[in-house]
Amino acid sequence: MPATFTPRNTGAGRPRIILSATGPLMTQVAAEVADGMMMHPFSTEAYMREVTLPAIEKGLAAAGRRREDFVLDYAPMVATGADEEAALRAKEAVRERIAFYARTVAYRPVLDLHGWGWLQDELIARREQGERQPTLTDAVPDEVVDAIAVAGEPDAVVAGLRKRLGGVIDRTGFHVAGLAEEETARLVAELKKDSAA
């Protein structure tokens, strides 16, 4: 390697390898060979508990490893705001993002688990007919948004994150457009209380 890319300080040891995965096979591979995994935000609590976690356990068992040796990172889609209007705008932005991801064939198992495979078919067909991204959002029902995103007033979002992440996720992060820095810091502090306990 050129000197530019050759690390000089190698005393820190081997860097941790974190893979990204959504499907059960790649999730199992991540648990077998990596130090951790980043879950895709296009996920639901049911998919995490019924597909992701069992695949992780299977991979860890195959490698003779323990769950404590594996870091699970998940940054869910969050839709909130300083007031009701801002929260609704944030939810619509998340709905647009979901409409984008839902067209990706690799993510269909998330939809199928809930009986929403029809949504991908509709979104792909409408896109092939020439519709552009912003107009596709009307195909995504609230039920889908509420299962994939954590949405609501700021304190409701903290409760939703606790429910979805508690006892399962080792590391998380999220970005909330339109929410004041101080309010975001307050939400993070509330979540950190859980990890300190």
PDB file of N, CA and C in Angstrom, residues 113-185:
ATOM      1  N   LEU A 113     -43.908 -10.273   5.427  1.00  0.00           N
ATOM      2  CA  LEU A 113     -44.173 -10.728   6.792  1.00  0.00           C
ATOM      3  C   LEU A 113     -45.496 -10.164   7.312  1.00  0.00           C
ATOM      4  N   HIS A 114     -45.829  -8.965   6.874  1.00  0.00           N
ATOM      5  CA  HIS A 114     -47.051  -8.296   7.335  1.00  0.00           C
ATOM      6  C   HIS A 114     -48.211  -8.423   6.341  1.00  0.00           C
ATOM      7  N   GLY A 115     -47.989  -9.128   5.239  1.00  0.00           N
ATOM      8  CA  GLY A 115     -49.035  -9.231   4.221  1.00  0.00           C
ATOM      9  C   GLY A 115     -49.128  -7.998   3.333  1.00  0.00           C
ATOM     10  N   TRP A 116     -48.038  -7.261   3.210  1.00  0.00           N
ATOM     11  CA  TRP A 116     -48.021  -6.020   2.432  1.00  0.00           C
ATOM     12  C   TRP A 116     -47.239  -6.144   1.127  1.00  0.00           C
ATOM     13  N   GLY A 117     -47.002  -7.335   0.650  1.00  0.00           N
ATOM     14  CA  GLY A 117     -46.259  -7.512  -0.599  1.00  0.00           C
ATOM     15  C   GLY A 117     -46.916  -6.785  -1.766  1.00  0.00           C
ATOM     16  N   TRP A 118     -48.234  -6.641  -1.713  1.00  0.00           N
ATOM     17  CA  TRP A 118     -48.965  -5.924  -2.764  1.00  0.00           C
ATOM     18  C   TRP A 118     -48.444  -4.502  -2.934  1.00  0.00           C
ATOM     19  N   LEU A 119     -47.942  -3.907  -1.839  1.00  0.00           N
ATOM     20  CA  LEU A 119     -47.466  -2.519  -1.902  1.00  0.00           C
ATOM     21  C   LEU A 119     -46.280  -2.410  -2.856  1.00  0.00           C
ATOM     22  N   GLN A 120     -45.352  -3.358  -2.776  1.00  0.00           N
ATOM     23  CA  GLN A 120     -44.212  -3.320  -3.685  1.00  0.00           C
ATOM     24  C   GLN A 120     -44.669  -3.462  -5.127  1.00  0.00           C
ATOM     25  N   ASP A 121     -45.592  -4.383  -5.376  1.00  0.00           N
ATOM     26  CA  ASP A 121     -46.104  -4.570  -6.739  1.00  0.00           C
ATOM     27  C   ASP A 121     -46.711  -3.265  -7.269  1.00  0.00           C
ATOM     28  N   GLU A 122     -47.512  -2.617  -6.432  1.00  0.00           N
ATOM     29  CA  GLU A 122     -48.156  -1.372  -6.864  1.00  0.00           C
ATOM     30  C   GLU A 122     -47.138  -0.265  -7.111  1.00  0.00           C
ATOM     31  N   LEU A 123     -46.197  -0.114  -6.213  1.00  0.00           N
ATOM     32  CA  LEU A 123     -45.196   0.946  -6.367  1.00  0.00           C
ATOM     33  C   LEU A 123     -44.333   0.730  -7.607  1.00  0.00           C
ATOM     34  N   ILE A 124     -43.933  -0.504  -7.857  1.00  0.00           N
ATOM     35  CA  ILE A 124     -43.119  -0.790  -9.040  1.00  0.00           C
ATOM     36  C   ILE A 124     -43.929  -0.536 -10.309  1.00  0.00           C
ATOM     37  N   ALA A 125     -45.173  -0.982 -10.326  1.00  0.00           N
ATOM     38  CA  ALA A 125     -46.018  -0.778 -11.512  1.00  0.00           C
ATOM     39  C   ALA A 125     -46.234   0.712 -11.779  1.00  0.00           C
ATOM     40  N   ARG A 126     -46.502   1.469 -10.743  1.00  0.00           N
ATOM     41  CA  ARG A 126     -46.721   2.905 -10.925  1.00  0.00           C
ATOM     42  C   ARG A 126     -45.449   3.605 -11.376  1.00  0.00           C
ATOM     43  N   ARG A 127     -44.317   3.175 -10.857  1.00  0.00           N
ATOM     44  CA  ARG A 127     -43.034   3.769 -11.273  1.00  0.00           C
ATOM     45  C   ARG A 127     -42.762   3.446 -12.742  1.00  0.00           C
ATOM     46  N   GLU A 128     -43.051   2.220 -13.137  1.00  0.00           N
ATOM     47  CA  GLU A 128     -42.846   1.829 -14.538  1.00  0.00           C
ATOM     48  C   GLU A 128     -43.775   2.583 -15.483  1.00  0.00           C
ATOM     49  N   GLN A 129     -44.902   3.043 -14.963  1.00  0.00           N
ATOM     50  CA  GLN A 129     -45.830   3.836 -15.766  1.00  0.00           C
ATOM     51  C   GLN A 129     -45.423   5.314 -15.811  1.00  0.00           C
ATOM     52  N   GLY A 130     -44.324   5.633 -15.183  1.00  0.00           N
ATOM     53  CA  GLY A 130     -43.782   6.980 -15.279  1.00  0.00           C
ATOM     54  C   GLY A 130     -43.986   7.873 -14.072  1.00  0.00           C
ATOM     55  N   GLU A 131     -44.648   7.381 -13.036  1.00  0.00           N
ATOM     56  CA  GLU A 131     -44.830   8.220 -11.846  1.00  0.00           C
ATOM     57  C   GLU A 131     -43.489   8.447 -11.164  1.00  0.00           C
ATOM     58  N   ARG A 132     -43.319   9.619 -10.616  1.00  0.00           N
ATOM     59  CA  ARG A 132     -42.090   9.966  -9.909  1.00  0.00           C
ATOM     60  C   ARG A 132     -42.291   9.817  -8.406  1.00  0.00           C
ATOM     61  N   GLN A 133     -41.195   9.794  -7.691  1.00  0.00           N
ATOM     62  CA  GLN A 133     -41.182   9.492  -6.267  1.00  0.00           C
ATOM     63  C   GLN A 133     -42.213  10.254  -5.435  1.00  0.00           C
ATOM     64  N   PRO A 134     -42.311  11.566  -5.480  1.00  0.00           N
ATOM     65  CA  PRO A 134     -43.238  12.234  -4.559  1.00  0.00           C
ATOM     66  C   PRO A 134     -44.692  11.785  -4.692  1.00  0.00           C
ATOM     67  N   THR A 135     -45.115  11.432  -5.891  1.00  0.00           N
ATOM     68  CA  THR A 135     -46.525  11.046  -6.074  1.00  0.00           C
ATOM     69  C   THR A 135     -46.797   9.621  -5.615  1.00  0.00           C
ATOM     70  N   LEU A 136     -45.766   8.841  -5.381  1.00  0.00           N
ATOM     71  CA  LEU A 136     -45.960   7.446  -4.974  1.00  0.00           C
ATOM     72  C   LEU A 136     -46.314   7.307  -3.501  1.00  0.00           C
ATOM     73  N   THR A 137     -46.109   8.362  -2.741  1.00  0.00           N
ATOM     74  CA  THR A 137     -46.316   8.258  -1.298  1.00  0.00           C
ATOM     75  C   THR A 137     -47.755   7.949  -0.928  1.00  0.00           C
ATOM     76  N   ASP A 138     -48.709   8.333  -1.776  1.00  0.00           N
ATOM     77  CA  ASP A 138     -50.111   8.091  -1.427  1.00  0.00           C
ATOM     78  C   ASP A 138     -50.453   6.601  -1.407  1.00  0.00           C
ATOM     79  N   ALA A 139     -49.581   5.762  -1.944  1.00  0.00           N
ATOM     80  CA  ALA A 139     -49.813   4.315  -1.926  1.00  0.00           C
ATOM     81  C   ALA A 139     -49.448   3.693  -0.575  1.00  0.00           C
ATOM     82  N   VAL A 140     -48.673   4.402   0.234  1.00  0.00           N
ATOM     83  CA  VAL A 140     -48.174   3.853   1.495  1.00  0.00           C
ATOM     84  C   VAL A 140     -49.150   4.178   2.627  1.00  0.00           C
ATOM     85  N   PRO A 141     -49.877   3.174   3.129  1.00  0.00           N
ATOM     86  CA  PRO A 141     -50.851   3.438   4.194  1.00  0.00           C
ATOM     87  C   PRO A 141     -50.189   3.775   5.525  1.00  0.00           C
ATOM     88  N   ASP A 142     -50.946   4.446   6.392  1.00  0.00           N
ATOM     89  CA  ASP A 142     -50.446   4.796   7.723  1.00  0.00           C
ATOM     90  C   ASP A 142     -49.970   3.564   8.488  1.00  0.00           C
ATOM     91  N   GLU A 143     -50.655   2.458   8.320  1.00  0.00           N
ATOM     92  CA  GLU A 143     -50.295   1.224   9.016  1.00  0.00           C
ATOM     93  C   GLU A 143     -48.852   0.829   8.717  1.00  0.00           C
ATOM     94  N   VAL A 144     -48.421   0.987   7.479  1.00  0.00           N
ATOM     95  CA  VAL A 144     -47.055   0.655   7.079  1.00  0.00           C
ATOM     96  C   VAL A 144     -46.076   1.654   7.686  1.00  0.00           C
ATOM     97  N   VAL A 145     -46.423   2.938   7.591  1.00  0.00           N
ATOM     98  CA  VAL A 145     -45.555   3.978   8.157  1.00  0.00           C
ATOM     99  C   VAL A 145     -45.370   3.749   9.652  1.00  0.00           C
ATOM    100  N   ASP A 146     -46.465   3.473  10.358  1.00  0.00           N
ATOM    101  CA  ASP A 146     -46.388   3.298  11.810  1.00  0.00           C
ATOM    102  C   ASP A 146     -45.616   2.047  12.218  1.00  0.00           C
ATOM    103  N   ALA A 147     -45.577   1.040  11.350  1.00  0.00           N
ATOM    104  CA  ALA A 147     -44.821  -0.177  11.672  1.00  0.00           C
ATOM    105  C   ALA A 147     -43.330  -0.024  11.387  1.00  0.00           C
ATOM    106  N   ILE A 148     -43.002   0.748  10.362  1.00  0.00           N
ATOM    107  CA  ILE A 148     -41.592   0.902   9.983  1.00  0.00           C
ATOM    108  C   ILE A 148     -40.937   2.060  10.725  1.00  0.00           C
ATOM    109  N   ALA A 149     -41.642   3.167  10.836  1.00  0.00           N
ATOM    110  CA  ALA A 149     -41.089   4.345  11.508  1.00  0.00           C
ATOM    111  C   ALA A 149     -41.578   4.422  12.947  1.00  0.00           C
ATOM    112  N   VAL A 150     -40.861   5.183  13.741  1.00  0.00           N
ATOM    113  CA  VAL A 150     -41.322   5.534  15.075  1.00  0.00           C
ATOM    114  C   VAL A 150     -41.787   6.979  14.940  1.00  0.00           C
ATOM    115  N   ALA A 151     -43.100   7.189  15.054  1.00  0.00           N
ATOM    116  CA  ALA A 151     -43.676   8.500  14.752  1.00  0.00           C
ATOM    117  C   ALA A 151     -44.545   8.993  15.891  1.00  0.00           C
ATOM    118  N   GLY A 152     -44.627  10.318  15.993  1.00  0.00           N
ATOM    119  CA  GLY A 152     -45.491  10.939  16.990  1.00  0.00           C
ATOM    120  C   GLY A 152     -44.828  12.142  17.628  1.00  0.00           C
ATOM    121  N   GLU A 153     -45.437  12.627  18.698  1.00  0.00           N
ATOM    122  CA  GLU A 153     -44.845  13.717  19.464  1.00  0.00           C
ATOM    123  C   GLU A 153     -43.527  13.226  20.066  1.00  0.00           C
ATOM    124  N   PRO A 154     -42.594  14.145  20.389  1.00  0.00           N
ATOM    125  CA  PRO A 154     -41.268  13.719  20.868  1.00  0.00           C
ATOM    126  C   PRO A 154     -41.284  12.692  21.998  1.00  0.00           C
ATOM    127  N   ASP A 155     -42.105  12.886  23.017  1.00  0.00           N
ATOM    128  CA  ASP A 155     -42.106  11.939  24.134  1.00  0.00           C
ATOM    129  C   ASP A 155     -42.689  10.588  23.730  1.00  0.00           C
ATOM    130  N   ALA A 156     -43.646  10.594  22.807  1.00  0.00           N
ATOM    131  CA  ALA A 156     -44.192   9.339  22.289  1.00  0.00           C
ATOM    132  C   ALA A 156     -43.130   8.597  21.475  1.00  0.00           C
ATOM    133  N   VAL A 157     -42.281   9.352  20.795  1.00  0.00           N
ATOM    134  CA  VAL A 157     -41.196   8.737  20.029  1.00  0.00           C
ATOM    135  C   VAL A 157     -40.212   8.051  20.974  1.00  0.00           C
ATOM    136  N   VAL A 158     -39.891   8.680  22.082  1.00  0.00           N
ATOM    137  CA  VAL A 158     -38.986   8.057  23.056  1.00  0.00           C
ATOM    138  C   VAL A 158     -39.586   6.746  23.547  1.00  0.00           C
ATOM    139  N   ALA A 159     -40.885   6.739  23.863  1.00  0.00           N
ATOM    140  CA  ALA A 159     -41.552   5.509  24.313  1.00  0.00           C
ATOM    141  C   ALA A 159     -41.526   4.458  23.203  1.00  0.00           C
ATOM    142  N   GLY A 160     -41.758   4.876  21.969  1.00  0.00           N
ATOM    143  CA  GLY A 160     -41.732   3.949  20.839  1.00  0.00           C
ATOM    144  C   GLY A 160     -40.357   3.363  20.608  1.00  0.00           C
ATOM    145  N   LEU A 161     -39.327   4.193  20.741  1.00  0.00           N
ATOM    146  CA  LEU A 161     -37.951   3.705  20.588  1.00  0.00           C
ATOM    147  C   LEU A 161     -37.607   2.713  21.696  1.00  0.00           C
ATOM    148  N   ARG A 162     -38.028   3.018  22.915  1.00  0.00           N
ATOM    149  CA  ARG A 162     -37.767   2.095  24.026  1.00  0.00           C
ATOM    150  C   ARG A 162     -38.408   0.736  23.757  1.00  0.00           C
ATOM    151  N   LYS A 163     -39.649   0.758  23.282  1.00  0.00           N
ATOM    152  CA  LYS A 163     -40.369  -0.494  23.019  1.00  0.00           C
ATOM    153  C   LYS A 163     -39.671  -1.292  21.923  1.00  0.00           C
ATOM    154  N   ARG A 164     -39.309  -0.619  20.857  1.00  0.00           N
ATOM    155  CA  ARG A 164     -38.729  -1.315  19.711  1.00  0.00           C
ATOM    156  C   ARG A 164     -37.284  -1.759  19.961  1.00  0.00           C
ATOM    157  N   LEU A 165     -36.510  -0.940  20.652  1.00  0.00           N
ATOM    158  CA  LEU A 165     -35.083  -1.204  20.790  1.00  0.00           C
ATOM    159  C   LEU A 165     -34.699  -1.893  22.093  1.00  0.00           C
ATOM    160  N   GLY A 166     -35.528  -1.742  23.112  1.00  0.00           N
ATOM    161  CA  GLY A 166     -35.182  -2.221  24.443  1.00  0.00           C
ATOM    162  C   GLY A 166     -34.829  -3.684  24.512  1.00  0.00           C
ATOM    163  N   GLY A 167     -33.674  -3.974  25.081  1.00  0.00           N
ATOM    164  CA  GLY A 167     -33.241  -5.344  25.267  1.00  0.00           C
ATOM    165  C   GLY A 167     -32.793  -6.049  23.994  1.00  0.00           C
ATOM    166  N   VAL A 168     -32.769  -5.329  22.866  1.00  0.00           N
ATOM    167  CA  VAL A 168     -32.433  -5.960  21.593  1.00  0.00           C
ATOM    168  C   VAL A 168     -31.270  -5.261  20.908  1.00  0.00           C
ATOM    169  N   ILE A 169     -31.332  -3.952  20.827  1.00  0.00           N
ATOM    170  CA  ILE A 169     -30.359  -3.171  20.068  1.00  0.00           C
ATOM    171  C   ILE A 169     -29.260  -2.664  20.987  1.00  0.00           C
ATOM    172  N   ASP A 170     -28.021  -2.818  20.539  1.00  0.00           N
ATOM    173  CA  ASP A 170     -26.878  -2.387  21.343  1.00  0.00           C
ATOM    174  C   ASP A 170     -26.482  -0.950  21.055  1.00  0.00           C
ATOM    175  N   ARG A 171     -26.743  -0.501  19.825  1.00  0.00           N
ATOM    176  CA  ARG A 171     -26.295   0.831  19.423  1.00  0.00           C
ATOM    177  C   ARG A 171     -27.330   1.412  18.472  1.00  0.00           C
ATOM    178  N   THR A 172     -27.634   2.698  18.651  1.00  0.00           N
ATOM    179  CA  THR A 172     -28.590   3.342  17.761  1.00  0.00           C
ATOM    180  C   THR A 172     -28.218   4.798  17.548  1.00  0.00           C
ATOM    181  N   GLY A 173     -28.870   5.386  16.612  1.00  0.00           N
ATOM    182  CA  GLY A 173     -28.725   6.802  16.328  1.00  0.00           C
ATOM    183  C   GLY A 173     -29.882   7.178  15.431  1.00  0.00           C
ATOM    184  N   PHE A 174     -30.228   8.424  15.413  1.00  0.00           N
ATOM    185  CA  PHE A 174     -31.307   8.860  14.539  1.00  0.00           C
ATOM    186  C   PHE A 174     -31.163  10.338  14.266  1.00  0.00           C
ATOM    187  N   HIS A 175     -31.775  10.751  13.186  1.00  0.00           N
ATOM    188  CA  HIS A 175     -31.773  12.158  12.798  1.00  0.00           C
ATOM    189  C   HIS A 175     -33.220  12.598  12.669  1.00  0.00           C
ATOM    190  N   VAL A 176     -33.513  13.759  13.221  1.00  0.00           N
ATOM    191  CA  VAL A 176     -34.868  14.293  13.122  1.00  0.00           C
ATOM    192  C   VAL A 176     -34.775  15.676  12.497  1.00  0.00           C
ATOM    193  N   ALA A 177     -35.150  15.766  11.232  1.00  0.00           N
ATOM    194  CA  ALA A 177     -35.134  17.061  10.549  1.00  0.00           C
ATOM    195  C   ALA A 177     -36.212  17.956  11.154  1.00  0.00           C
ATOM    196  N   GLY A 178     -35.883  19.201  11.362  1.00  0.00           N
ATOM    197  CA  GLY A 178     -36.872  20.153  11.838  1.00  0.00           C
ATOM    198  C   GLY A 178     -37.038  20.199  13.345  1.00  0.00           C
ATOM    199  N   LEU A 179     -36.352  19.363  14.081  1.00  0.00           N
ATOM    200  CA  LEU A 179     -36.442  19.394  15.540  1.00  0.00           C
ATOM    201  C   LEU A 179     -35.221  20.141  16.070  1.00  0.00           C
ATOM    202  N   ALA A 180     -35.449  21.051  16.978  1.00  0.00           N
ATOM    203  CA  ALA A 180     -34.354  21.858  17.531  1.00  0.00           C
ATOM    204  C   ALA A 180     -33.298  20.952  18.167  1.00  0.00           C
ATOM    205  N   GLU A 181     -32.058  21.398  18.076  1.00  0.00           N
ATOM    206  CA  GLU A 181     -30.942  20.619  18.609  1.00  0.00           C
ATOM    207  C   GLU A 181     -31.130  20.280  20.082  1.00  0.00           C
ATOM    208  N   GLU A 182     -31.640  21.250  20.838  1.00  0.00           N
ATOM    209  CA  GLU A 182     -31.836  21.034  22.278  1.00  0.00           C
ATOM    210  C   GLU A 182     -32.872  19.935  22.525  1.00  0.00           C
ATOM    211  N   GLU A 183     -33.931  19.922  21.710  1.00  0.00           N
ATOM    212  CA  GLU A 183     -34.977  18.915  21.876  1.00  0.00           C
ATOM    213  C   GLU A 183     -34.457  17.536  21.485  1.00  0.00           C
ATOM    214  N   THR A 184     -33.666  17.477  20.418  1.00  0.00           N
ATOM    215  CA  THR A 184     -33.054  16.201  20.028  1.00  0.00           C
ATOM    216  C   THR A 184     -32.135  15.714  21.140  1.00  0.00           C
ATOM    217  N   ALA A 185     -31.363  16.622  21.723  1.00  0.00           N
ATOM    218  CA  ALA A 185     -30.464  16.256  22.824  1.00  0.00           C
ATOM    219  C   ALA A 185     -31.257  15.725  24.018  1.00  0.00           C
TER     220      ALA A 185
END
